[in-house]
PDB file of C-alpha atoms in Angstrom:
ATOM      1  CA  MET A   1    -102.846  61.194 -28.517  1.00 94.00           C
ATOM      2  CA  LEU A   2    -100.199  63.181 -26.681  1.00 97.00           C
ATOM      3  CA  VAL A   3    -100.501  66.961 -26.965  1.00 98.00           C
ATOM      4  CA  ILE A   4     -97.302  68.912 -26.201  1.00 98.00           C
ATOM      5  CA  SER A   5     -97.169  72.699 -26.072  1.00 98.00           C
ATOM      6  CA  VAL A   6     -93.767  74.219 -26.782  1.00 98.00           C
ATOM      7  CA  SER A   7     -93.667  77.519 -24.907  1.00 96.00           C
ATOM      8  CA  SER A   8     -91.589  80.378 -23.629  1.00 93.00           C
ATOM      9  CA  LEU A   9     -92.673  83.537 -21.875  1.00 89.00           C
ATOM     10  CA  LYS A  10     -89.678  85.343 -23.375  1.00 87.00           C
ATOM     11  CA  GLY A  11     -89.104  85.818 -27.087  1.00 87.00           C
ATOM     12  CA  GLY A  12     -85.917  84.997 -28.945  1.00 88.00           C
ATOM     13  CA  VAL A  13     -84.994  81.774 -27.138  1.00 92.00           C
ATOM     14  CA  GLY A  14     -85.540  79.434 -30.105  1.00 93.00           C
ATOM     15  CA  LYS A  15     -88.939  78.088 -29.099  1.00 95.00           C
ATOM     16  CA  THR A  16     -90.024  77.398 -32.687  1.00 96.00           C
ATOM     17  CA  SER A  17     -86.706  75.673 -33.415  1.00 96.00           C
ATOM     18  CA  VAL A  18     -87.437  73.233 -30.582  1.00 97.00           C
ATOM     19  CA  ALA A  19     -90.986  72.663 -31.870  1.00 98.00           C
ATOM     20  CA  LEU A  20     -89.602  71.884 -35.336  1.00 98.00           C
ATOM     21  CA  GLY A  21     -86.935  69.620 -33.848  1.00 97.00           C
ATOM     22  CA  LEU A  22     -89.617  67.645 -32.008  1.00 98.00           C
ATOM     23  CA  ALA A  23     -91.675  67.444 -35.195  1.00 98.00           C
ATOM     24  CA  SER A  24     -88.610  66.167 -37.048  1.00 97.00           C
ATOM     25  CA  ALA A  25     -88.037  63.482 -34.394  1.00 97.00           C
ATOM     26  CA  ALA A  26     -91.654  62.314 -34.505  1.00 97.00           C
ATOM     27  CA  TYR A  27     -91.749  62.310 -38.297  1.00 97.00           C
ATOM     28  CA  ASN A  28     -88.451  60.441 -38.505  1.00 96.00           C
ATOM     29  CA  ARG A  29     -89.890  57.793 -36.188  1.00 95.00           C
ATOM     30  CA  GLY A  30     -93.003  57.380 -38.300  1.00 95.00           C
ATOM     31  CA  LEU A  31     -95.433  58.663 -35.662  1.00 96.00           C
ATOM     32  CA  PRO A  32     -98.559  60.278 -37.135  1.00 96.00           C
ATOM     33  CA  THR A  33     -98.027  63.872 -36.049  1.00 97.00           C
ATOM     34  CA  LEU A  34     -99.942  67.151 -36.187  1.00 98.00           C
ATOM     35  CA  VAL A  35     -98.248  70.517 -35.653  1.00 98.00           C
ATOM     36  CA  VAL A  36    -100.546  73.346 -34.567  1.00 98.00           C
ATOM     37  CA  ASP A  37     -99.037  76.773 -35.215  1.00 98.00           C
ATOM     38  CA  MET A  38    -100.591  79.072 -32.608  1.00 97.00           C
ATOM     39  CA  ASP A  39     -97.997  81.826 -33.038  1.00 96.00           C
ATOM     40  CA  PRO A  40     -99.357  84.689 -35.200  1.00 95.00           C
ATOM     41  CA  GLN A  41     -95.878  85.005 -36.727  1.00 94.00           C
ATOM     42  CA  ALA A  42     -96.435  81.535 -38.249  1.00 95.00           C
ATOM     43  CA  ASP A  43     -92.712  80.690 -38.318  1.00 95.00           C
ATOM     44  CA  ALA A  44     -93.371  77.001 -37.634  1.00 96.00           C
ATOM     45  CA  SER A  45     -95.599  76.851 -40.720  1.00 97.00           C
ATOM     46  CA  THR A  46     -92.805  78.344 -42.816  1.00 96.00           C
ATOM     47  CA  GLY A  47     -90.267  75.908 -41.393  1.00 96.00           C
ATOM     48  CA  LEU A  48     -92.599  73.008 -42.193  1.00 97.00           C
ATOM     49  CA  ASP A  49     -92.816  74.150 -45.821  1.00 95.00           C
ATOM     50  CA  VAL A  50     -96.487  75.075 -45.695  1.00 95.00           C
ATOM     51  CA  PRO A  51     -97.680  77.694 -48.226  1.00 86.00           C
ATOM     52  CA  VAL A  52     -98.056  81.213 -46.888  1.00 77.00           C
ATOM     53  CA  THR A  53    -101.718  81.240 -47.881  1.00 85.00           C
ATOM     54  CA  THR A  54    -103.975  78.282 -47.165  1.00 89.00           C
ATOM     55  CA  PRO A  55    -107.779  78.158 -47.453  1.00 90.00           C
ATOM     56  CA  LEU A  56    -108.205  77.925 -43.672  1.00 96.00           C
ATOM     57  CA  ASP A  57    -105.843  78.259 -40.717  1.00 97.00           C
ATOM     58  CA  ILE A  58    -105.716  78.299 -36.922  1.00 97.00           C
ATOM     59  CA  ALA A  59    -107.752  81.512 -36.729  1.00 97.00           C
ATOM     60  CA  ASP A  60    -110.668  79.778 -38.480  1.00 97.00           C
ATOM     61  CA  VAL A  61    -110.386  76.765 -36.158  1.00 97.00           C
ATOM     62  CA  LEU A  62    -110.460  78.957 -33.043  1.00 96.00           C
ATOM     63  CA  ALA A  63    -113.407  80.932 -34.406  1.00 95.00           C
ATOM     64  CA  ALA A  64    -115.491  77.818 -35.107  1.00 94.00           C
ATOM     65  CA  PRO A  65    -113.990  74.414 -34.135  1.00 92.00           C
ATOM     66  CA  ARG A  66    -116.357  72.361 -36.272  1.00 93.00           C
ATOM     67  CA  THR A  67    -115.263  69.099 -37.867  1.00 94.00           C
ATOM     68  CA  LYS A  68    -115.548  70.391 -41.431  1.00 94.00           C
ATOM     69  CA  ILE A  69    -113.480  73.497 -40.717  1.00 96.00           C
ATOM     70  CA  ILE A  70    -110.817  71.524 -38.854  1.00 96.00           C
ATOM     71  CA  SER A  71    -110.477  68.951 -41.633  1.00 94.00           C
ATOM     72  CA  GLN A  72    -110.083  71.720 -44.211  1.00 95.00           C
ATOM     73  CA  ALA A  73    -107.564  73.602 -42.069  1.00 97.00           C
ATOM     74  CA  ILE A  74    -105.234  70.591 -41.747  1.00 96.00           C
ATOM     75  CA  VAL A  75    -102.688  70.391 -44.561  1.00 95.00           C
ATOM     76  CA  PRO A  76     -99.689  68.079 -45.149  1.00 95.00           C
ATOM     77  CA  SER A  77     -96.274  69.458 -44.302  1.00 96.00           C
ATOM     78  CA  GLY A  78     -93.938  69.967 -47.227  1.00 94.00           C
ATOM     79  CA  TRP A  79     -91.573  67.604 -45.414  1.00 95.00           C
ATOM     80  CA  SER A  80     -93.899  64.711 -46.156  1.00 90.00           C
ATOM     81  CA  GLY A  81     -95.004  65.763 -49.649  1.00 83.00           C
ATOM     82  CA  ASP A  82     -98.582  64.671 -50.272  1.00 72.00           C
ATOM     83  CA  ALA A  83     -98.513  61.972 -47.572  1.00 76.00           C
ATOM     84  CA  ALA A  84    -101.435  63.243 -45.505  1.00 76.00           C
ATOM     85  CA  GLY A  85    -101.385  61.989 -41.925  1.00 80.00           C
ATOM     86  CA  ALA A  86     -97.617  61.480 -41.692  1.00 92.00           C
ATOM     87  CA  LEU A  87     -96.853  65.062 -40.639  1.00 96.00           C
ATOM     88  CA  ASP A  88     -99.739  67.495 -40.892  1.00 97.00           C
ATOM     89  CA  VAL A  89    -100.082  71.151 -39.944  1.00 97.00           C
ATOM     90  CA  ILE A  90    -102.765  73.572 -38.878  1.00 98.00           C
ATOM     91  CA  PRO A  91    -101.061  76.701 -40.248  1.00 97.00           C
ATOM     92  CA  GLY A  92    -100.543  79.837 -38.238  1.00 97.00           C
ATOM     93  CA  SER A  93    -102.011  83.192 -39.169  1.00 95.00           C
ATOM     94  CA  PRO A  94    -101.608  86.848 -38.159  1.00 95.00           C
ATOM     95  CA  ARG A  95    -105.398  86.815 -37.745  1.00 95.00           C
ATOM     96  CA  ALA A  96    -104.952  84.572 -34.699  1.00 96.00           C
ATOM     97  CA  ALA A  97    -103.706  87.641 -32.806  1.00 95.00           C
ATOM     98  CA  GLU A  98    -107.339  88.624 -32.215  1.00 94.00           C
ATOM     99  CA  PHE A  99    -107.551  85.647 -29.808  1.00 95.00           C
ATOM    100  CA  ASP A 100    -104.367  86.614 -27.937  1.00 94.00           C
ATOM    101  CA  ARG A 101    -106.140  88.764 -25.378  1.00 91.00           C
ATOM    102  CA  PRO A 102    -105.409  88.321 -21.665  1.00 89.00           C
ATOM    103  CA  THR A 103    -109.183  88.418 -21.099  1.00 88.00           C
ATOM    104  CA  LEU A 104    -110.082  85.647 -23.571  1.00 88.00           C
ATOM    105  CA  SER A 105    -113.228  83.949 -22.263  1.00 90.00           C
ATOM    106  CA  GLU A 106    -113.357  80.404 -20.934  1.00 89.00           C
ATOM    107  CA  ARG A 107    -115.345  79.151 -23.911  1.00 90.00           C
ATOM    108  CA  TYR A 108    -112.665  80.393 -26.296  1.00 92.00           C
ATOM    109  CA  LEU A 109    -109.881  78.988 -24.143  1.00 94.00           C
ATOM    110  CA  ARG A 110    -111.372  75.533 -24.739  1.00 94.00           C
ATOM    111  CA  ARG A 111    -111.754  75.891 -28.499  1.00 95.00           C
ATOM    112  CA  LEU A 112    -108.445  74.190 -29.408  1.00 97.00           C
ATOM    113  CA  SER A 113    -109.167  71.335 -27.022  1.00 96.00           C
ATOM    114  CA  GLU A 114    -112.551  70.841 -28.665  1.00 95.00           C
ATOM    115  CA  ALA A 115    -110.947  70.901 -32.107  1.00 96.00           C
ATOM    116  CA  LEU A 116    -108.303  68.314 -31.238  1.00 97.00           C
ATOM    117  CA  THR A 117    -110.849  65.861 -29.876  1.00 95.00           C
ATOM    118  CA  THR A 118    -112.183  65.512 -33.432  1.00 95.00           C
ATOM    119  CA  VAL A 119    -108.793  64.213 -34.682  1.00 96.00           C
ATOM    120  CA  ALA A 120    -107.765  62.210 -31.602  1.00 95.00           C
ATOM    121  CA  ASP A 121    -107.837  58.924 -33.540  1.00 95.00           C
ATOM    122  CA  ASP A 122    -105.681  60.268 -36.371  1.00 96.00           C
ATOM    123  CA  TYR A 123    -102.474  61.285 -34.577  1.00 97.00           C
ATOM    124  CA  ARG A 124    -100.105  59.922 -31.959  1.00 96.00           C
ATOM    125  CA  VAL A 125     -98.448  63.277 -31.252  1.00 97.00           C
ATOM    126  CA  VAL A 126     -99.669  66.873 -31.479  1.00 98.00           C
ATOM    127  CA  ILE A 127     -97.056  69.624 -31.138  1.00 98.00           C
ATOM    128  CA  VAL A 128     -98.358  73.138 -30.466  1.00 98.00           C
ATOM    129  CA  ASP A 129     -96.014  76.059 -31.131  1.00 98.00           C
ATOM    130  CA  CYS A 130     -97.187  78.837 -28.799  1.00 97.00           C
ATOM    131  CA  PRO A 131     -96.546  82.591 -28.978  1.00 95.00           C
ATOM    132  CA  PRO A 132     -93.944  83.927 -26.489  1.00 93.00           C
ATOM    133  CA  SER A 133     -96.496  85.344 -24.071  1.00 90.00           C
ATOM    134  CA  MET A 134     -99.034  84.256 -21.463  1.00 91.00           C
ATOM    135  CA  ASN A 135    -102.147  85.612 -23.149  1.00 94.00           C
ATOM    136  CA  GLY A 136    -105.144  83.874 -24.711  1.00 95.00           C
ATOM    137  CA  LEU A 137    -103.399  81.781 -27.376  1.00 97.00           C
ATOM    138  CA  THR A 138    -100.887  80.210 -25.001  1.00 96.00           C
ATOM    139  CA  ARG A 139    -103.523  79.474 -22.384  1.00 95.00           C
ATOM    140  CA  ALA A 140    -105.797  77.929 -25.031  1.00 96.00           C
ATOM    141  CA  ALA A 141    -102.876  75.738 -26.145  1.00 97.00           C
ATOM    142  CA  TRP A 142    -102.138  74.662 -22.577  1.00 97.00           C
ATOM    143  CA  MET A 143    -105.794  73.866 -21.923  1.00 96.00           C
ATOM    144  CA  ALA A 144    -105.583  71.386 -24.807  1.00 96.00           C
ATOM    145  CA  SER A 145    -102.247  69.871 -23.721  1.00 97.00           C
ATOM    146  CA  GLN A 146    -101.010  67.216 -21.343  1.00 96.00           C
ATOM    147  CA  ARG A 147     -97.411  68.469 -21.347  1.00 97.00           C
ATOM    148  CA  VAL A 148     -95.632  71.814 -21.713  1.00 97.00           C
ATOM    149  CA  ALA A 149     -92.005  72.017 -22.807  1.00 97.00           C
ATOM    150  CA  VAL A 150     -90.671  75.324 -21.472  1.00 96.00           C
ATOM    151  CA  VAL A 151     -87.849  76.554 -23.708  1.00 96.00           C
ATOM    152  CA  THR A 152     -85.222  78.886 -22.309  1.00 94.00           C
ATOM    153  CA  GLU A 153     -81.760  80.191 -22.996  1.00 91.00           C
ATOM    154  CA  PRO A 154     -79.198  80.029 -20.172  1.00 90.00           C
ATOM    155  CA  GLY A 155     -79.472  83.729 -19.327  1.00 85.00           C
ATOM    156  CA  LEU A 156     -80.749  85.640 -16.296  1.00 83.00           C
ATOM    157  CA  PHE A 157     -83.988  86.946 -17.808  1.00 86.00           C
ATOM    158  CA  SER A 158     -84.791  83.666 -19.559  1.00 82.00           C
ATOM    159  CA  VAL A 159     -84.404  81.740 -16.290  1.00 83.00           C
ATOM    160  CA  ALA A 160     -86.864  84.125 -14.634  1.00 87.00           C
ATOM    161  CA  ALA A 161     -89.299  83.611 -17.531  1.00 89.00           C
ATOM    162  CA  ALA A 162     -89.042  79.820 -17.110  1.00 89.00           C
ATOM    163  CA  ASP A 163     -89.975  80.201 -13.444  1.00 90.00           C
ATOM    164  CA  ARG A 164     -93.012  82.304 -14.402  1.00 92.00           C
ATOM    165  CA  ALA A 165     -94.043  79.671 -16.948  1.00 93.00           C
ATOM    166  CA  LEU A 166     -93.931  76.857 -14.369  1.00 94.00           C
ATOM    167  CA  ARG A 167     -96.029  78.912 -11.979  1.00 94.00           C
ATOM    168  CA  ALA A 168     -98.538  79.658 -14.739  1.00 94.00           C
ATOM    169  CA  ILE A 169     -98.799  75.948 -15.612  1.00 95.00           C
ATOM    170  CA  ALA A 170     -99.589  75.110 -11.987  1.00 94.00           C
ATOM    171  CA  GLU A 171    -102.208  77.855 -11.842  1.00 93.00           C
ATOM    172  CA  LEU A 172    -103.939  76.756 -15.037  1.00 92.00           C
ATOM    173  CA  ARG A 173    -103.949  73.158 -13.853  1.00 91.00           C
ATOM    174  CA  ARG A 174    -105.838  74.272 -10.747  1.00 91.00           C
ATOM    175  CA  ARG A 175    -108.250  76.338 -12.848  1.00 85.00           C
ATOM    176  CA  GLY A 176    -109.518  73.552 -15.086  1.00 83.00           C
ATOM    177  CA  ALA A 177    -106.691  71.633 -16.822  1.00 89.00           C
ATOM    178  CA  PRO A 178    -106.017  68.784 -14.349  1.00 90.00           C
ATOM    179  CA  ASP A 179    -103.994  66.717 -16.837  1.00 90.00           C
ATOM    180  CA  LEU A 180    -101.551  69.546 -17.564  1.00 95.00           C
ATOM    181  CA  GLN A 181     -97.968  69.010 -16.395  1.00 95.00           C
ATOM    182  CA  PRO A 182     -94.596  70.521 -17.308  1.00 96.00           C
ATOM    183  CA  LEU A 183     -92.598  68.202 -19.529  1.00 96.00           C
ATOM    184  CA  GLY A 184     -89.595  70.134 -18.293  1.00 96.00           C
ATOM    185  CA  ILE A 185     -87.317  73.045 -19.045  1.00 96.00           C
ATOM    186  CA  VAL A 186     -85.361  72.780 -22.302  1.00 97.00           C
ATOM    187  CA  PRO A 187     -82.089  74.769 -22.225  1.00 95.00           C
ATOM    188  CA  ASN A 188     -81.636  75.884 -25.825  1.00 95.00           C
ATOM    189  CA  ARG A 189     -78.911  77.643 -27.834  1.00 94.00           C
ATOM    190  CA  VAL A 190     -76.346  76.555 -25.285  1.00 94.00           C
ATOM    191  CA  ARG A 191     -72.723  77.448 -25.990  1.00 91.00           C
ATOM    192  CA  THR A 192     -70.685  74.582 -24.611  1.00 84.00           C
ATOM    193  CA  LYS A 193     -67.603  76.683 -23.796  1.00 86.00           C
ATOM    194  CA  SER A 194     -69.452  79.570 -22.200  1.00 90.00           C
ATOM    195  CA  ARG A 195     -68.907  79.916 -18.445  1.00 91.00           C
ATOM    196  CA  GLU A 196     -71.996  82.096 -18.213  1.00 90.00           C
ATOM    197  CA  HIS A 197     -74.112  79.376 -19.827  1.00 93.00           C
ATOM    198  CA  GLU A 198     -72.629  76.717 -17.543  1.00 92.00           C
ATOM    199  CA  TYR A 199     -73.396  78.892 -14.516  1.00 91.00           C
ATOM    200  CA  ARG A 200     -76.992  79.551 -15.599  1.00 90.00           C
ATOM    201  CA  ILE A 201     -77.691  75.874 -16.300  1.00 93.00           C
ATOM    202  CA  GLU A 202     -76.401  74.965 -12.834  1.00 92.00           C
ATOM    203  CA  GLU A 203     -78.559  77.750 -11.409  1.00 91.00           C
ATOM    204  CA  MET A 204     -81.601  76.265 -13.161  1.00 92.00           C
ATOM    205  CA  ARG A 205     -80.778  72.806 -11.814  1.00 93.00           C
ATOM    206  CA  ASP A 206     -80.548  74.235  -8.301  1.00 92.00           C
ATOM    207  CA  MET A 207     -83.916  75.955  -8.768  1.00 91.00           C
ATOM    208  CA  PHE A 208     -85.864  73.332 -10.697  1.00 93.00           C
ATOM    209  CA  GLY A 209     -84.038  70.039 -10.151  1.00 94.00           C
ATOM    210  CA  PRO A 210     -84.959  67.217 -12.539  1.00 94.00           C
ATOM    211  CA  LEU A 211     -87.282  69.489 -14.489  1.00 95.00           C
ATOM    212  CA  VAL A 212     -84.171  70.787 -16.291  1.00 95.00           C
ATOM    213  CA  LEU A 213     -83.871  68.380 -19.203  1.00 95.00           C
ATOM    214  CA  SER A 214     -80.737  66.822 -20.627  1.00 93.00           C
ATOM    215  CA  PRO A 215     -79.056  67.022 -22.964  1.00 93.00           C
ATOM    216  CA  PRO A 216     -79.323  70.788 -23.520  1.00 94.00           C
ATOM    217  CA  ILE A 217     -79.788  71.834 -27.140  1.00 96.00           C
ATOM    218  CA  PRO A 218     -76.487  73.350 -28.323  1.00 94.00           C
ATOM    219  CA  GLU A 219     -76.240  76.423 -30.500  1.00 94.00           C
ATOM    220  CA  ARG A 220     -75.425  75.106 -33.976  1.00 94.00           C
ATOM    221  CA  THR A 221     -75.612  76.832 -37.352  1.00 94.00           C
ATOM    222  CA  VAL A 222     -76.850  73.667 -39.073  1.00 95.00           C
ATOM    223  CA  LEU A 223     -80.155  73.926 -37.232  1.00 95.00           C
ATOM    224  CA  GLN A 224     -80.852  77.330 -38.769  1.00 92.00           C
ATOM    225  CA  GLN A 225     -79.631  76.046 -42.144  1.00 95.00           C
ATOM    226  CA  ALA A 226     -82.027  73.091 -42.074  1.00 95.00           C
ATOM    227  CA  GLN A 227     -84.950  75.240 -40.977  1.00 92.00           C
ATOM    228  CA  GLY A 228     -84.093  77.927 -43.521  1.00 91.00           C
ATOM    229  CA  SER A 229     -84.265  75.235 -46.193  1.00 94.00           C
ATOM    230  CA  ALA A 230     -87.575  73.957 -44.757  1.00 94.00           C
ATOM    231  CA  ARG A 231     -86.089  70.524 -44.093  1.00 96.00           C
ATOM    232  CA  PRO A 232     -86.145  68.345 -40.947  1.00 97.00           C
ATOM    233  CA  ILE A 233     -82.914  68.251 -38.956  1.00 97.00           C
ATOM    234  CA  HIS A 234     -83.018  64.437 -39.143  1.00 97.00           C
ATOM    235  CA  ALA A 235     -82.601  64.688 -42.935  1.00 95.00           C
ATOM    236  CA  TRP A 236     -79.694  67.143 -42.786  1.00 96.00           C
ATOM    237  CA  PRO A 237     -76.263  65.628 -43.474  1.00 96.00           C
ATOM    238  CA  GLY A 238     -73.289  65.604 -41.124  1.00 96.00           C
ATOM    239  CA  LYS A 239     -72.379  64.570 -37.594  1.00 96.00           C
ATOM    240  CA  ILE A 240     -73.384  67.888 -36.008  1.00 96.00           C
ATOM    241  CA  ALA A 241     -76.888  67.573 -37.447  1.00 97.00           C
ATOM    242  CA  GLY A 242     -76.962  63.964 -36.265  1.00 97.00           C
ATOM    243  CA  ASP A 243     -76.051  65.025 -32.724  1.00 96.00           C
ATOM    244  CA  LEU A 244     -78.831  67.632 -32.742  1.00 96.00           C
ATOM    245  CA  ALA A 245     -81.299  65.079 -34.057  1.00 97.00           C
ATOM    246  CA  GLY A 246     -80.294  62.787 -31.199  1.00 97.00           C
ATOM    247  CA  ALA A 247     -81.020  65.538 -28.657  1.00 97.00           C
ATOM    248  CA  PHE A 248     -84.523  65.984 -30.092  1.00 98.00           C
ATOM    249  CA  ASP A 249     -85.014  62.201 -30.092  1.00 97.00           C
ATOM    250  CA  THR A 250     -84.237  62.188 -26.368  1.00 97.00           C
ATOM    251  CA  LEU A 251     -86.728  64.997 -25.750  1.00 97.00           C
ATOM    252  CA  LEU A 252     -89.423  63.138 -27.680  1.00 97.00           C
ATOM    253  CA  ASP A 253     -88.630  59.921 -25.790  1.00 96.00           C
ATOM    254  CA  ARG A 254     -89.187  61.705 -22.493  1.00 95.00           C
ATOM    255  CA  ALA A 255     -92.522  63.071 -23.673  1.00 95.00           C
ATOM    256  CA  LEU A 256     -93.720  59.665 -24.879  1.00 95.00           C
ATOM    257  CA  ARG A 257     -92.512  57.997 -21.696  1.00 92.00           C
ATOM    258  CA  THR A 258     -94.370  60.412 -19.433  1.00 85.00           C
ATOM    259  CA  SER A 259     -97.471  59.947 -21.588  1.00 75.00           C
ATOM    260  CA  THR A 260     -97.308  56.162 -21.154  1.00 64.00           C
ATOM    261  CA  MET A 261     -96.781  56.461 -17.408  1.00 55.00           C
ATOM    262  CA  ARG A 262     -99.744  58.825 -17.156  1.00 52.00           C
ATOM    263  CA  SER A 263    -102.038  56.543 -19.149  1.00 45.00           C
ATOM    264  CA  ARG A 264    -101.184  53.544 -16.942  1.00 44.00           C
ATOM    265  CA  THR A 265    -101.833  55.435 -13.706  1.00 42.00           C
ATOM    266  CA  PRO A 266    -105.528  56.084 -12.965  1.00 40.00           C
ATOM    267  CA  ARG A 267    -106.219  59.556 -11.687  1.00 38.00           C
ATOM    268  CA  SER A 268    -107.385  59.452  -8.101  1.00 36.00           C
ATOM    269  CA  ALA A 269    -107.866  63.171  -7.581  1.00 35.00           C
ATOM    270  CA  PRO A 270    -111.478  64.312  -8.050  1.00 34.00           C
ATOM    271  CA  GLU A 271    -110.469  66.980 -10.572  1.00 36.00           C
ATOM    272  CA  ALA A 272    -112.383  67.480 -13.764  1.00 35.00           C
ATOM    273  CA  GLY A 273    -112.406  70.028 -16.523  1.00 36.00           C
ATOM    274  CA  GLY A 274    -115.601  71.043 -18.261  1.00 36.00           C
ATOM    275  CA  SER A 275    -116.118  72.114 -21.850  1.00 36.00           C
ATOM    276  CA  GLU A 276    -118.165  75.075 -22.905  1.00 36.00           C
ATOM    277  CA  GLN A 277    -119.211  76.223 -26.312  1.00 33.00           C
ATOM    278  CA  GLY A 278    -120.442  79.590 -27.486  1.00 35.00           C
ATOM    279  CA  GLU A 279    -119.795  82.501 -29.765  1.00 35.00           C
ATOM    280  CA  GLN A 280    -119.205  85.550 -27.537  1.00 37.00           C
ATOM    281  CA  PRO A 281    -115.754  86.623 -26.197  1.00 36.00           C
ATOM    282  CA  PRO A 282    -115.180  88.712 -22.925  1.00 33.00           C
ATOM    283  CA  ALA A 283    -113.834  88.064 -19.436  1.00 34.00           C
ATOM    284  CA  ALA A 284    -111.582  85.300 -18.128  1.00 33.00           C
ATOM    285  CA  PRO A 285    -109.112  84.712 -15.297  1.00 32.00           C
ATOM    286  CA  GLY A 286    -105.378  85.483 -15.012  1.00 36.00           C
ATOM    287  CA  GLN A 287    -102.442  83.502 -13.642  1.00 37.00           C
ATOM    288  CA  ALA A 288     -99.726  83.129 -10.931  1.00 37.00           C
ATOM    289  CA  ALA A 289     -98.923  80.818  -7.962  1.00 39.00           C
ATOM    290  CA  ASP A 290     -96.465  78.108  -7.123  1.00 41.00           C
ATOM    291  CA  HIS A 291     -95.231  75.498  -9.579  1.00 38.00           C
ATOM    292  CA  ARG A 292     -95.081  72.819  -6.908  1.00 34.00           C
TER     293      ARG A 292
END
């Protein structure tokens, strides 16, 4: 089971759109997929045609990651109708904001990882839509992930946020998530005729090299139209939608390829991450450091 967090440390860059595009690619390919909506705004849940109110949601899972609660929290996406297991969702909730503290304790940071181990045999891909911050929810998502897709727009402040995200990934890997790696930086909402966007993408390539993924995701109205209709981009008609779907297919291919390479290469480093359980919050570490 490959767990991918889709993240940005700056809001408004289309992070959820990329998460939904990846979900569309996996669903279109027939891969059993689970989307975990960690963002308290729950936009991914809306885009996946999940009812606003469900019996249980991600807040319940983080509060008590027991098998019964997790199984009740997982619901089929409206994209797949009643076909449970094809594309499922753990819905987001505003109540999850109570876990988005910078001082979330280690035991709570591992709650999502514990929850996902109970469904590891049921899914090939798990896509986690993170909030646009580096607080408790994002760090809990990264602790449960093998890869992080860092979404950015080709703008000055977004490039700086991508750099901070890579540094935070490296720091968390050292602090107890040895399997965590950046999938790469996803330039999103790119305007193909914008000199500023061309300049910023080249700047990112100079800074981050092959971590800047191709092709960039262009800014296209059809993506918002498909998501506004709660439909996968792969099911939307027209060549422009087809080109976007192809870009998300390429991103998914890269994720699956890195997962296969990782599974075939035994880990020689003596790193290991523990797993704690408990019911009390308080204190936990912060972040920083180099992404190399």
